[in-house]
Short mmCIF file of C-alpha atoms in Angstrom, two decimals:
data_model
loop_
_atom_site.label_atom_id
_atom_site.label_comp_id
_atom_site.label_asym_id
_atom_site.label_seq_id
_atom_site.Cartn_x
_atom_site.Cartn_y
_atom_site.Cartn_z
CA ALA K 1262 56.75 44.90 30.08
CA GLN K 1263 58.50 45.89 33.26
CA THR K 1264 62.27 46.28 33.26
CA VAL K 1265 64.95 47.16 35.79
CA THR K 1266 68.37 48.46 34.77
CA GLN K 1267 71.49 48.70 36.88
CA SER K 1268 74.16 50.35 34.75
CA GLN K 1269 77.08 49.96 37.16
CA PRO K 1270 78.37 46.37 37.13
CA GLU K 1271 81.02 47.14 39.75
CA MET K 1272 81.80 49.91 42.22
CA SER K 1273 84.37 50.53 44.89
CA VAL K 1274 84.32 52.76 47.97
CA GLN K 1275 86.64 53.45 50.85
CA GLU K 1276 85.57 52.44 54.31
CA ALA K 1277 83.58 55.21 56.10
CA GLU K 1278 82.76 57.00 52.85
CA THR K 1279 79.42 57.30 51.07
CA VAL K 1280 78.48 55.52 47.87
CA THR K 1281 75.41 55.66 45.63
CA LEU K 1282 74.21 52.77 43.49
CA SER K 1283 72.00 53.57 40.52
CA CYS K 1284 68.82 51.87 39.37
CA THR K 1285 66.31 52.85 36.72
CA TYR K 1286 63.12 51.04 35.90
CA ASP K 1287 60.21 51.06 33.52
CA THR K 1288 56.60 50.22 34.25
CA SER K 1289 53.21 51.39 33.03
CA GLU K 1290 51.59 50.84 36.42
CA ASN K 1291 50.84 53.60 38.89
CA ASN K 1292 51.24 51.64 42.07
CA TYR K 1293 54.26 49.45 42.55
CA TYR K 1294 57.03 48.63 45.00
CA LEU K 1295 60.76 48.96 44.68
CA PHE K 1296 63.34 47.06 46.67
CA TRP K 1297 67.07 46.81 47.17
CA TYR K 1298 68.51 43.42 48.07
CA LYS K 1299 72.03 42.68 49.25
CA GLN K 1300 73.80 39.42 48.44
CA PRO K 1301 77.06 38.98 50.38
CA PRO K 1302 79.56 36.20 49.57
CA SER K 1303 77.43 33.84 51.67
CA ARG K 1304 74.95 34.01 48.78
CA GLN K 1305 72.00 34.79 51.07
CA MET K 1306 69.60 37.37 49.62
CA ILE K 1307 68.89 40.03 52.23
CA LEU K 1308 66.24 42.73 51.90
CA VAL K 1309 67.86 46.11 52.57
CA ILE K 1310 65.14 48.66 51.93
CA ARG K 1311 61.71 49.04 50.32
CA GLN K 1312 59.77 51.90 48.78
CA GLU K 1313 56.13 52.12 47.76
CA ALA K 1314 55.58 54.27 44.69
CA TYR K 1315 52.73 56.21 46.28
CA LYS K 1316 54.86 57.37 49.17
CA GLN K 1317 56.61 60.67 48.51
CA GLN K 1318 59.09 60.33 51.33
CA ASN K 1319 62.29 58.50 50.59
CA ALA K 1320 62.77 55.35 52.64
CA THR K 1321 65.61 55.13 55.16
CA GLU K 1322 66.99 52.18 57.11
CA ASN K 1323 69.92 53.17 59.33
CA ARG K 1324 72.88 53.85 56.99
CA PHE K 1325 70.86 52.97 53.88
CA SER K 1326 68.60 55.45 52.15
CA VAL K 1327 67.05 55.80 48.73
CA ASN K 1328 66.53 58.65 46.31
CA PHE K 1329 63.22 57.85 44.65
CA GLN K 1330 62.46 59.98 41.60
CA LYS K 1331 59.13 58.70 40.32
CA ALA K 1332 58.90 60.90 37.23
CA ALA K 1333 62.40 59.93 36.17
CA LYS K 1334 61.80 56.29 37.15
CA SER K 1335 64.96 56.29 39.19
CA PHE K 1336 65.60 54.49 42.49
CA SER K 1337 69.17 54.90 43.75
CA LEU K 1338 70.59 53.47 46.97
CA LYS K 1339 72.89 55.52 49.15
CA ILE K 1340 75.10 53.79 51.70
CA SER K 1341 76.59 56.13 54.28
CA ASP K 1342 79.61 55.39 56.46
CA SER K 1343 80.45 52.30 54.38
CA GLN K 1344 81.64 49.28 56.30
CA LEU K 1345 83.62 46.24 55.21
CA GLY K 1346 80.51 44.14 55.79
CA ASP K 1347 78.71 46.11 53.08
CA THR K 1348 80.82 44.35 50.46
CA ALA K 1349 78.23 42.46 48.41
CA MET K 1350 76.24 42.30 45.20
CA TYR K 1351 73.29 44.69 45.32
CA PHE K 1352 70.13 44.07 43.34
CA CYS K 1353 67.36 46.51 42.56
CA ALA K 1354 63.91 44.95 42.10
CA LEU K 1355 60.44 46.05 41.03
CA LYS K 1356 57.07 44.54 41.93
CA GLY K 1357 53.88 45.63 40.23
CA ALA K 1358 50.29 44.41 40.37
CA THR K 1359 51.36 40.84 39.72
CA ASN K 1360 53.17 39.20 42.58
CA LYS K 1361 56.37 38.86 40.62
CA LEU K 1362 59.69 40.55 41.25
CA ILE K 1363 61.71 41.86 38.33
CA PHE K 1364 65.40 42.14 39.16
CA GLY K 1365 68.21 44.18 37.72
CA THR K 1366 71.51 42.53 36.87
CA GLY K 1367 73.20 43.73 40.04
CA THR K 1368 76.07 45.96 41.12
CA LEU K 1369 79.07 44.42 42.85
CA LEU K 1370 80.21 46.77 45.61
CA ALA K 1371 83.64 46.44 47.16
CA VAL K 1372 84.40 48.36 50.34
CA GLN K 1373 88.12 48.96 50.66
CA PRO K 1374 89.84 49.25 54.06
CA ASP H 1353 64.37 34.78 59.30
CA ALA H 1354 61.35 33.70 57.26
CA GLY H 1355 61.82 30.03 58.11
CA ILE H 1356 62.74 28.90 54.60
CA THR H 1357 64.97 25.93 53.93
CA GLN H 1358 66.11 24.47 50.64
CA SER H 1359 67.38 20.99 49.91
CA PRO H 1360 69.78 19.92 48.70
CA ARG H 1361 72.13 22.88 49.09
CA HIS H 1362 74.49 21.56 46.45
CA LYS H 1363 73.98 19.00 43.71
CA VAL H 1364 76.01 17.74 40.78
CA THR H 1365 74.19 15.69 38.19
CA GLU H 1366 74.55 14.52 34.62
CA THR H 1367 72.76 15.71 31.53
CA GLY H 1368 69.48 13.90 30.98
CA THR H 1369 68.83 12.94 34.58
CA PRO H 1370 65.77 14.16 36.52
CA VAL H 1371 66.37 16.52 39.44
CA THR H 1372 64.00 17.74 42.14
CA LEU H 1373 64.74 20.66 44.42
CA ARG H 1374 62.71 21.21 47.56
CA CYS H 1375 61.69 24.42 49.28
CA HIS H 1376 60.20 24.14 52.75
CA GLN H 1377 58.64 26.91 54.84
CA THR H 1378 57.29 26.78 58.35
CA GLU H 1379 55.13 29.92 58.55
CA ASN H 1380 52.13 29.04 56.38
CA HIS H 1381 52.85 31.60 53.64
CA ARG H 1382 50.51 31.42 50.70
CA TYR H 1383 52.88 32.61 47.98
CA MET H 1384 56.09 30.77 47.11
CA TYR H 1385 58.52 31.36 44.24
CA TRP H 1386 61.40 29.71 42.43
CA TYR H 1387 64.13 31.84 40.84
CA ARG H 1388 67.39 31.08 39.12
CA GLN H 1389 70.44 33.30 39.37
CA ASP H 1390 72.98 33.52 36.59
CA PRO H 1391 75.86 35.97 36.00
CA GLY H 1392 74.72 38.94 33.97
CA HIS H 1393 71.03 38.16 34.48
CA GLY H 1394 70.29 38.78 38.11
CA LEU H 1395 67.45 36.62 39.40
CA ARG H 1396 64.76 35.42 37.05
CA LEU H 1397 61.43 33.90 38.02
CA ILE H 1398 60.86 30.29 36.97
CA HIS H 1399 57.50 29.44 38.54
CA TYR H 1400 55.46 30.57 41.47
CA SER H 1401 52.58 29.28 43.57
CA TYR H 1402 49.68 31.16 45.14
CA GLY H 1403 48.26 28.22 47.07
CA VAL H 1404 48.12 24.45 47.26
CA LYS H 1405 47.95 23.09 43.72
CA ASP H 1406 47.85 26.65 42.33
CA THR H 1407 50.90 27.49 40.25
CA ASP H 1408 51.84 29.72 37.35
CA LYS H 1409 54.75 30.24 35.00
CA GLY H 1410 57.40 32.88 35.29
CA GLU H 1411 59.86 34.37 32.84
CA VAL H 1412 62.04 31.26 32.30
CA SER H 1413 59.75 28.27 32.86
CA ASP H 1414 60.77 26.08 29.88
CA GLY H 1415 62.31 22.81 31.05
CA TYR H 1416 60.95 23.15 34.59
CA SER H 1417 57.85 21.96 36.38
CA VAL H 1418 56.62 22.58 39.91
CA SER H 1419 54.26 21.04 42.39
CA ARG H 1420 52.71 22.15 45.63
CA SER H 1421 50.68 19.44 47.33
CA LYS H 1422 50.85 21.07 50.77
CA THR H 1423 51.35 24.63 51.96
CA GLU H 1424 54.81 24.15 53.38
CA ASP H 1425 56.52 22.50 50.39
CA PHE H 1426 57.17 23.80 46.87
CA LEU H 1427 59.05 21.42 44.58
CA LEU H 1428 60.96 22.35 41.44
CA THR H 1429 61.63 19.54 38.96
CA LEU H 1430 63.97 19.42 36.03
CA GLU H 1431 62.59 16.47 34.05
CA SER H 1432 65.75 16.02 32.02
CA ALA H 1433 68.56 18.28 33.18
CA THR H 1434 70.65 20.16 30.62
CA SER H 1435 73.93 22.05 31.03
CA SER H 1436 72.05 25.33 30.52
CA GLN H 1437 70.25 24.65 33.78
CA THR H 1438 73.46 24.88 35.75
CA SER H 1439 72.66 27.73 38.10
CA VAL H 1440 71.91 28.80 41.63
CA TYR H 1441 68.27 28.30 42.51
CA PHE H 1442 66.48 30.37 45.11
CA CYS H 1443 63.14 29.84 46.74
CA ALA H 1444 61.22 32.79 48.18
CA ILE H 1445 58.04 33.56 50.09
CA LYS H 1446 55.97 36.73 50.19
CA GLN H 1447 55.12 38.46 53.43
CA GLY H 1448 55.06 41.85 55.09
CA PRO H 1449 53.12 45.10 54.66
CA ASP H 1450 54.71 45.87 51.30
CA ASN H 1451 54.51 42.32 49.96
CA GLU H 1452 58.24 41.94 50.08
CA GLN H 1453 59.84 38.62 49.28
CA PHE H 1454 62.24 36.74 51.54
CA PHE H 1455 64.62 34.18 50.20
CA GLY H 1456 65.95 30.80 51.16
CA PRO H 1457 69.69 30.05 51.24
CA GLY H 1458 69.86 28.82 47.63
CA THR H 1459 70.81 25.57 45.90
CA ARG H 1460 73.81 25.38 43.63
CA LEU H 1461 73.08 22.92 40.82
CA THR H 1462 75.72 21.77 38.37
CA VAL H 1463 74.72 19.75 35.32
CA LEU H 1464 77.67 18.03 33.65
#
């Protein structure tokens, strides 16, 4: 069975600082995809960043980057220069050979002015 | 914007009544999904479809049925709603080079 664990229910960061959200996962497959989704108070689910397991290079999207450690099954999200608009629930998700996404329970990030 | 709409956006109903939620997409995506979101659980897959009349169960399918008679619409039905089905329901489609999923705006369902 595939699982995704987010061990930080809530986090807080000051505006303009950097924060890292943790995610660990478990799968027996060799090829899979990992994703981070953002859910602001509007409730809309927004894809932030994606990583294919076969790619060694960590994905980056503007201020968002990941630290993908395949052997450790770790997929953390780093947000640089945090902005008030980054306040949201963040979900880590895993997709294997089936076309199903397995989500973690989420981390609620508050960016403080 | 993946062109996904959900209706209704909010619904309050009573225990034992049937409820149907609709997901509509405009871009001819083959795969469509229904999830529910509950505190402490993240999003969990209810059912998904990989084509017209082709559906399969997800992690939490008990008490739900789905239908897909045309590519653009994926319906989720609660035959007899229970209070445990109070939740926010999201529809999603699959697209992109990494098979990522994009979500609709969600439907908040309250079963009294």
